[in-house]
Short mmCIF file of C-alpha atoms and ligand atoms in Angstrom, two decimals:
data_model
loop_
_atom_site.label_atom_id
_atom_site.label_comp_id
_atom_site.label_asym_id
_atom_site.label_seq_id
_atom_site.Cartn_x
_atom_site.Cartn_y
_atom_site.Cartn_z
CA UNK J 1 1.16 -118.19 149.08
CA UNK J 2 -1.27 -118.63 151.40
CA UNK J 3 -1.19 -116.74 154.85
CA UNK J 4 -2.18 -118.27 157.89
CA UNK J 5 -4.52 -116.13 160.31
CA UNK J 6 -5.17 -116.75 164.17
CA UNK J 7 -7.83 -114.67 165.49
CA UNK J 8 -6.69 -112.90 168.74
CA UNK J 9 -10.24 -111.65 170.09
CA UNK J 10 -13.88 -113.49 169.60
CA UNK J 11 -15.02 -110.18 167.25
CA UNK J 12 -11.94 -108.95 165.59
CA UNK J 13 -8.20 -108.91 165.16
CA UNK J 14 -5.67 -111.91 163.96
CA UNK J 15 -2.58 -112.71 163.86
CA UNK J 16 -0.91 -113.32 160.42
CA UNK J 17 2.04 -115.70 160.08
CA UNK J 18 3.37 -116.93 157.21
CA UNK J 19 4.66 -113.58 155.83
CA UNK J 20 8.62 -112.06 155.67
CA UNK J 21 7.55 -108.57 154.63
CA UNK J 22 11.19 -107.37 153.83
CA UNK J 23 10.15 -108.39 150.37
CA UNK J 24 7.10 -106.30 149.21
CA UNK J 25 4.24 -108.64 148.48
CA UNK J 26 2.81 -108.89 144.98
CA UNK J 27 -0.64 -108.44 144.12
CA UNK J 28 -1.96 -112.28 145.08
CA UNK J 29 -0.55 -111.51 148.17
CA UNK J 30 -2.06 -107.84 148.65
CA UNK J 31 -5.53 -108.85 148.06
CA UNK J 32 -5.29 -111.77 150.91
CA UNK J 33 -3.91 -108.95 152.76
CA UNK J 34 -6.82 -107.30 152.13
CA UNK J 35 -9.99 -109.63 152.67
CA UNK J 36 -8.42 -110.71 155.94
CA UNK J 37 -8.71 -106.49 156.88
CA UNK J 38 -12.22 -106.45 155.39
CA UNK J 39 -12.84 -109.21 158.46
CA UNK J 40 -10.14 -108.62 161.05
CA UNK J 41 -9.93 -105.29 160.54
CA UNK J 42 -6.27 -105.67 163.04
CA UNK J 43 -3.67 -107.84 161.40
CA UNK J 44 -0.60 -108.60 163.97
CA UNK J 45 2.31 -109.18 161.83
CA UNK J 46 5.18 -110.17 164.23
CA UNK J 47 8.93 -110.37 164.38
CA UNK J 48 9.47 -108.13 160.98
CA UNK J 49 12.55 -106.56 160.93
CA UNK J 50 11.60 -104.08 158.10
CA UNK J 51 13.30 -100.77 157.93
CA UNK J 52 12.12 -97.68 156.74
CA UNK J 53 12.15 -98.16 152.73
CA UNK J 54 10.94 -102.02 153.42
CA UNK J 55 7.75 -100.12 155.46
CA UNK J 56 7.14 -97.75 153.02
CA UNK J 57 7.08 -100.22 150.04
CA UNK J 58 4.88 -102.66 152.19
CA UNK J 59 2.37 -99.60 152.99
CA UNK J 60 2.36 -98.16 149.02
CA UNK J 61 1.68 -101.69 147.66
CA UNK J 62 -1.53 -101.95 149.57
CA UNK J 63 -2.75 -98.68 148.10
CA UNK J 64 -2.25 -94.82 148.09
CA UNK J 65 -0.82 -93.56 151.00
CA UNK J 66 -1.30 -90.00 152.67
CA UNK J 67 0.72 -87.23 151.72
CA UNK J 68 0.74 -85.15 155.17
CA UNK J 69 0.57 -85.55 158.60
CA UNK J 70 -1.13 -84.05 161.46
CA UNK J 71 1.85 -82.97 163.61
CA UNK J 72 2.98 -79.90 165.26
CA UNK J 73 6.54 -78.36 164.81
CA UNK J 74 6.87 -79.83 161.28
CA UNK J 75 10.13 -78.73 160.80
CA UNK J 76 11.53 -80.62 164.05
CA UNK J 77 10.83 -83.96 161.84
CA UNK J 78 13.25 -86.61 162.55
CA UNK J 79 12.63 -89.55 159.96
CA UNK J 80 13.38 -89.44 156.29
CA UNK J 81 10.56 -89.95 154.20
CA UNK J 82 7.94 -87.25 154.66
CA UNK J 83 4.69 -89.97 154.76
CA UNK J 84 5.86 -91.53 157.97
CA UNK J 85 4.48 -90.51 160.96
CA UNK J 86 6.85 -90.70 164.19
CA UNK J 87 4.81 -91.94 166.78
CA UNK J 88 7.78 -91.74 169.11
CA UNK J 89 8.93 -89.52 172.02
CA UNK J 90 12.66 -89.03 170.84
CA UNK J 91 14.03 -85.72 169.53
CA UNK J 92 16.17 -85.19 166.60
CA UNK J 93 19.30 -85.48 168.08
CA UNK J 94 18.46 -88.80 169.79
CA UNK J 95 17.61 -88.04 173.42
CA UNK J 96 14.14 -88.03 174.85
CA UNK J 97 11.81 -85.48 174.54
CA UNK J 98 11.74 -83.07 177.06
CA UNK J 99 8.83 -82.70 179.69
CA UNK J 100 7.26 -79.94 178.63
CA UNK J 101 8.22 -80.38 174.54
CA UNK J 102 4.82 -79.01 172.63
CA UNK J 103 5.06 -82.46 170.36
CA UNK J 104 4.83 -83.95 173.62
CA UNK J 105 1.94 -82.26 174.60
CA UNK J 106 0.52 -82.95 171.22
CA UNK J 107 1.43 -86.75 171.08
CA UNK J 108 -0.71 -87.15 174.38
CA UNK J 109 -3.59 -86.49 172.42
CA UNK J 110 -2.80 -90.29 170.76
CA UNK J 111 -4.13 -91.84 174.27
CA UNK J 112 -7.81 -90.39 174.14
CA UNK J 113 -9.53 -92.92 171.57
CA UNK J 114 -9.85 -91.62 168.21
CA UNK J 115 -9.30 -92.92 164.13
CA UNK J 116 -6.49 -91.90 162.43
CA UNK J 117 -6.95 -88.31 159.88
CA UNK J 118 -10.57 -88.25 160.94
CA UNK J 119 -9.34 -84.40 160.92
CA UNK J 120 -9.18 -84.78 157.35
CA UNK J 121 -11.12 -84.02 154.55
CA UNK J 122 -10.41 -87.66 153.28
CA UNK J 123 -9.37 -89.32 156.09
CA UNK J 124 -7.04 -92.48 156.67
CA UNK J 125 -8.04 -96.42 155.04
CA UNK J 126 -5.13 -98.47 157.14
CA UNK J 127 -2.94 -97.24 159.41
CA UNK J 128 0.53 -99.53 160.02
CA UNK J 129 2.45 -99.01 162.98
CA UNK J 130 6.15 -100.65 163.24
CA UNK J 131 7.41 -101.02 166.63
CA UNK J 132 11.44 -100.62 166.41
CA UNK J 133 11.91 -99.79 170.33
CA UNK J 134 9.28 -100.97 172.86
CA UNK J 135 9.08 -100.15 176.77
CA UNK J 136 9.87 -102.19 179.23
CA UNK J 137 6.10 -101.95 180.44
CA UNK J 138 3.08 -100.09 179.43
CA UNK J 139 2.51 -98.80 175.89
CA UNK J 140 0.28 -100.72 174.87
CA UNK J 141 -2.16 -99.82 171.95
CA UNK J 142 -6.03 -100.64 172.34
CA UNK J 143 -8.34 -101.34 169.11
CA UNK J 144 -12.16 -101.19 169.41
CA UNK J 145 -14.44 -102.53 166.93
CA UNK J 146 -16.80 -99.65 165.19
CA UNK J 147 -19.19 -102.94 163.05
CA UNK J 148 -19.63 -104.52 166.46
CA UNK J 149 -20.70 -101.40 168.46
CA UNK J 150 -22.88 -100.23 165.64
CA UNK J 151 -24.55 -103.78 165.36
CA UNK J 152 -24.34 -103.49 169.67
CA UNK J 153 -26.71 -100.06 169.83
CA UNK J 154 -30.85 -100.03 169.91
CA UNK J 155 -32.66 -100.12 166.72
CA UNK J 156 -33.92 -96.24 168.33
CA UNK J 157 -30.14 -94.79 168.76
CA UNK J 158 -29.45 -96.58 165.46
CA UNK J 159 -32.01 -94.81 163.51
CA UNK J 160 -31.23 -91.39 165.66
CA UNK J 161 -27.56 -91.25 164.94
CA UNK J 162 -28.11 -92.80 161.30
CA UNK J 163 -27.02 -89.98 159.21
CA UNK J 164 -25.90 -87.35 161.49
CA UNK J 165 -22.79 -85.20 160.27
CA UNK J 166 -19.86 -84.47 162.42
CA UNK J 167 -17.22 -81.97 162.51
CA UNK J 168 -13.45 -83.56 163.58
CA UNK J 169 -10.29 -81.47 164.28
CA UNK J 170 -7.10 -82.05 166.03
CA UNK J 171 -8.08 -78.83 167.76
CA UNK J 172 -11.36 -80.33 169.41
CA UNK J 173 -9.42 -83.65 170.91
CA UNK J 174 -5.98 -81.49 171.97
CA UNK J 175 -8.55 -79.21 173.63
CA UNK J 176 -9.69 -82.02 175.68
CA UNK J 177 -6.65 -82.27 177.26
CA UNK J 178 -6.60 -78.38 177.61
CA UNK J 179 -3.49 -77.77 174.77
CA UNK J 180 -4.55 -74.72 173.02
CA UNK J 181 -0.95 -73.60 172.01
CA UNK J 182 -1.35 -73.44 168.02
CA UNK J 183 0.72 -71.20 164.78
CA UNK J 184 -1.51 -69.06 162.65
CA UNK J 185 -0.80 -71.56 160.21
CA UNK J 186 -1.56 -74.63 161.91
CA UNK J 187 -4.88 -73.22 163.07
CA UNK J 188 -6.08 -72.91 159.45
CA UNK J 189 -4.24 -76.46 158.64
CA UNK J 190 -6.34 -77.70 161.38
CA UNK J 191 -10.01 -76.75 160.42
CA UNK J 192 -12.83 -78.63 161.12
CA UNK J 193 -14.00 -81.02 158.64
CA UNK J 194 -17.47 -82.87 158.04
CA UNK J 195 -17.73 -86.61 158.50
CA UNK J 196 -20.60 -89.20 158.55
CA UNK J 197 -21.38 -90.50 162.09
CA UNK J 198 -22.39 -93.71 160.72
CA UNK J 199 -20.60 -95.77 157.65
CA UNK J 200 -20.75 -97.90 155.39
CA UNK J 201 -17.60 -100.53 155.01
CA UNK J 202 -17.98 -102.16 152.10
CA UNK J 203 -15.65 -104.60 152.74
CA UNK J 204 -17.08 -106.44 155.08
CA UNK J 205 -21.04 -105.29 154.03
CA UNK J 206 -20.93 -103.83 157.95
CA UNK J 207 -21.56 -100.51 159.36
CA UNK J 208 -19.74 -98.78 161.71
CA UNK J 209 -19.66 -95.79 164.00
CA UNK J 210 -17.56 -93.16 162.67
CA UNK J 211 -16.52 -92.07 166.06
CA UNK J 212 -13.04 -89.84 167.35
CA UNK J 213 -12.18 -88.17 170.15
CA UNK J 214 -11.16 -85.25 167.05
CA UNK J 215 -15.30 -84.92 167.19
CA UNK J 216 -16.05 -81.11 168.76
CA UNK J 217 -19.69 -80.58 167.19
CA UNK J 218 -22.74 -82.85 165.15
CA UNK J 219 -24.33 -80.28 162.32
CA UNK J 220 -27.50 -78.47 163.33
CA UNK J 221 -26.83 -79.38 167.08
CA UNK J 222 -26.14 -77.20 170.17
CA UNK J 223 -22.63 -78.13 171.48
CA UNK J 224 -23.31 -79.40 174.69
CA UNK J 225 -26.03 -81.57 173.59
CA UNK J 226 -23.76 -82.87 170.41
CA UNK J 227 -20.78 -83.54 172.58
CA UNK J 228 -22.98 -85.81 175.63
CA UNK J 229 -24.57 -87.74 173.07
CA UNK J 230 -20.78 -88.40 171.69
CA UNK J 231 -19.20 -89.12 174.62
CA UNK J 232 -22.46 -91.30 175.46
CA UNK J 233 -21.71 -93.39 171.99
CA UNK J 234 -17.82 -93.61 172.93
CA UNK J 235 -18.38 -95.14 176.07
CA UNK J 236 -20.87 -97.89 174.69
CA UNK J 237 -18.54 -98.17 171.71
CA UNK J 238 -15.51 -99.06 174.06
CA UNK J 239 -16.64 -101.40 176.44
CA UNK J 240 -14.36 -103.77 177.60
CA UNK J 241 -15.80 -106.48 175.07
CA UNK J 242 -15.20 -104.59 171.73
CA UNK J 243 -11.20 -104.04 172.81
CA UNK J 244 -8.19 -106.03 171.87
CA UNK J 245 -5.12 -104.47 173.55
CA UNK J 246 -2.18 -105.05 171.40
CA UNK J 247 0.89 -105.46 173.84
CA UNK J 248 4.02 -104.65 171.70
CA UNK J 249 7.11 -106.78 170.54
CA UNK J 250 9.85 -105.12 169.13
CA UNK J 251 9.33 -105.99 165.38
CA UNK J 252 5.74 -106.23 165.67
CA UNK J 253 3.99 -104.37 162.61
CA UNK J 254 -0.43 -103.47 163.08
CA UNK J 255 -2.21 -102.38 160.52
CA UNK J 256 -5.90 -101.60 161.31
CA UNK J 257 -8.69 -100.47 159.32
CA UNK J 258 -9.73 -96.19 160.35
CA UNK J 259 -12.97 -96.97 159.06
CA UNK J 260 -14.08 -99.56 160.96
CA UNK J 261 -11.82 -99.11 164.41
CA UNK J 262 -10.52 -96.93 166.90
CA UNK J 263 -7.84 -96.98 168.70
CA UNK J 264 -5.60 -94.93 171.85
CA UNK J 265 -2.43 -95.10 173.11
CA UNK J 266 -1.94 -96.36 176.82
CA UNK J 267 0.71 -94.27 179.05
CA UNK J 268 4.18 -95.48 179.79
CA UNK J 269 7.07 -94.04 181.46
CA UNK J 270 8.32 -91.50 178.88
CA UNK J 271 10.71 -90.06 180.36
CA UNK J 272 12.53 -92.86 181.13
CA UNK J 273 12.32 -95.11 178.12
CA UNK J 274 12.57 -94.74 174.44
CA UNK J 275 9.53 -95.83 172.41
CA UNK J 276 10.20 -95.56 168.68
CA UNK J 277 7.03 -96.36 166.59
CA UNK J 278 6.69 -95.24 162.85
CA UNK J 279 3.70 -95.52 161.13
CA UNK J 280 2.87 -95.38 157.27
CA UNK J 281 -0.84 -94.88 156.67
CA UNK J 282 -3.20 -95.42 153.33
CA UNK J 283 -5.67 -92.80 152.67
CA UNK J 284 -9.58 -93.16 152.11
CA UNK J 285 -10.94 -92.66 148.38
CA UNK J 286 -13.35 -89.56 149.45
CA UNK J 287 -14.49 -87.57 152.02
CA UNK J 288 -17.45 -90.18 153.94
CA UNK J 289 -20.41 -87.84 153.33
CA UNK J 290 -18.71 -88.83 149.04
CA UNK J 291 -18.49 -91.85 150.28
CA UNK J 292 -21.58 -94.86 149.62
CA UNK J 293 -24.07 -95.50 152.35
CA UNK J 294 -25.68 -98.88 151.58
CA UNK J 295 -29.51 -98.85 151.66
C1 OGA T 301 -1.07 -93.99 165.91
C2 OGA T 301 -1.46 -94.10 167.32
C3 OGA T 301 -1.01 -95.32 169.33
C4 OGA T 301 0.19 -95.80 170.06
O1 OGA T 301 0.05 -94.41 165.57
O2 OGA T 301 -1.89 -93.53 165.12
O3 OGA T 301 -2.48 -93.60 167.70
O4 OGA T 301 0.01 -96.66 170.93
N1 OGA T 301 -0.66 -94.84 168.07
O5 OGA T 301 1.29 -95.31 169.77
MN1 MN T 302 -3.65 -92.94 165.95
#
């Protein structure tokens, strides 16, 4: 079977038709799945009714997925299988989550731009995000493309940023947004870990910025410094002409590429309507500073 792919932005992203993904695909099928991420690096899947298991089994048949999630209140977890994320703003019992809910508070960190488990020590491969209940407006999820930003920046910031080495935690990019409200425990589940600021995806023979709003300091730099020469990449790295915006369908399912994209949330009204999103997410092979750099 051969899929067919309609590109949905002039540097990244396509839409794959072709596909019913309530029956997992076999290997042929996986590796088409995969060249077309090594260049799209966002595949739109639309109109897939899959449920939980069918997810799941679609997710683990494109490689190893992660075993834990970054999420506060892990024992208010509302789905059944303990690899999917609930990117959703429903409580256990159904109803909406209250205004001042920590997860809430939490989930709001989704909307500043960032790559998924960049707070990890290996961080996520492809994330894939099932939309079950969509907004009647807003909610929208925007993509930017890390390979064309990189190949976008001055030969001088190239070779300045080349191999610096970040440190990501969910407690840098929550702190942005001034939540500070953390366990014992999820302090020390939430320590800073080194990345590369520049990759290597083999895939596509392409490097990419590493860059997340979970960034809070470069090695061997003064904070301040660090952090305006970050927030100085992110904006040139998220101009308006290395976005998609990915405006959901119900049964829509995106998977994107964490090592070559980034991607926020956009607001909607949440405490009026339910948005139920569940994501299953493949994890990296290493740490990045493991990870290849090609010459
Ligand atoms: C995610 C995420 C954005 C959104 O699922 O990792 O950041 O729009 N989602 O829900
Ligand atoms: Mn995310």
């Amino acid at each position: 079977m051969t899929v067919q792919l309609t590109p949905l932005h002039p540097l990244f992203a396509a839409e794959v038709s072709g596909i019913d993904l309530r029956q997992t695909p076999g290997p042929a099928l996986c590796d088409e799945i995969h060249r077309a991420m090594d260049r799209y690096a966002v595949l739109v899947f639309r109109d897939q009714q899959l449920d939980d298991d069918q997810q799941m089994a679609f997710g683990s048949a494109l490689g190893p997925l992660e075993q834990t999630r970054g999420v506060v209140d892990v024992h208010k977890q509302r789905l059944k299988h303990q690899q999917m994320a609930d990117i959703s703003n429903i409580d256990l019992d159904g109803k909406l989550l209250g205004a001042d809910d920590r997860r809430r508070m939490f989930n709001l960190g989704n909307q500043l731009w960032h790559s998924d488990s960049s707070f990890k020590a290996t961080p996520a491969k492809y994330s894939m995000l099932h939309a079950r209940v969509v907004p009647p407006e807003g909610g929208d999820t925007e993509f930017a493309d890390m390979r064309a930003a990189w190949d976008a920046l001055p030969a001088k910031m190239q070779a300045k940023i080349r191999d610096m080495v970040t440190e990501h935690s969910l407690i840098f990019s929550r702190g942005q947004l001034g939540f500070t409200d953390y366990t014992e425990q999820e302090r020390r589940d939430f320590a800073p870990v080194p990345q590369r600021l520049v990759r290597w995806h083999p895939g596509s023979q392409r490097h990419s910025i590493y860059l997340s709003s979970h960034i809070g300091r470069i090695v061997g730099w003064p904070v301040p410094e660090a952090m305006a020469l970050i927030r100085q990449l992110l904006e040139h790295a998220t101009q308006r002409q290395f976005v998609y915006a990915h405006h959901w369908r119900q049964w829509d399912l995106v998977v994107w590429d964490n090592r070559s994209t980034m991607h926020r949330a956009r607001p909607y009204e949440d405490h009026t309507y339910p948005r139920d999103m569940r994501r299953v997410t493949l994890t990296d092979v290493a740490p990045t500073l493991e990870q290849q750099m090609a010459a």
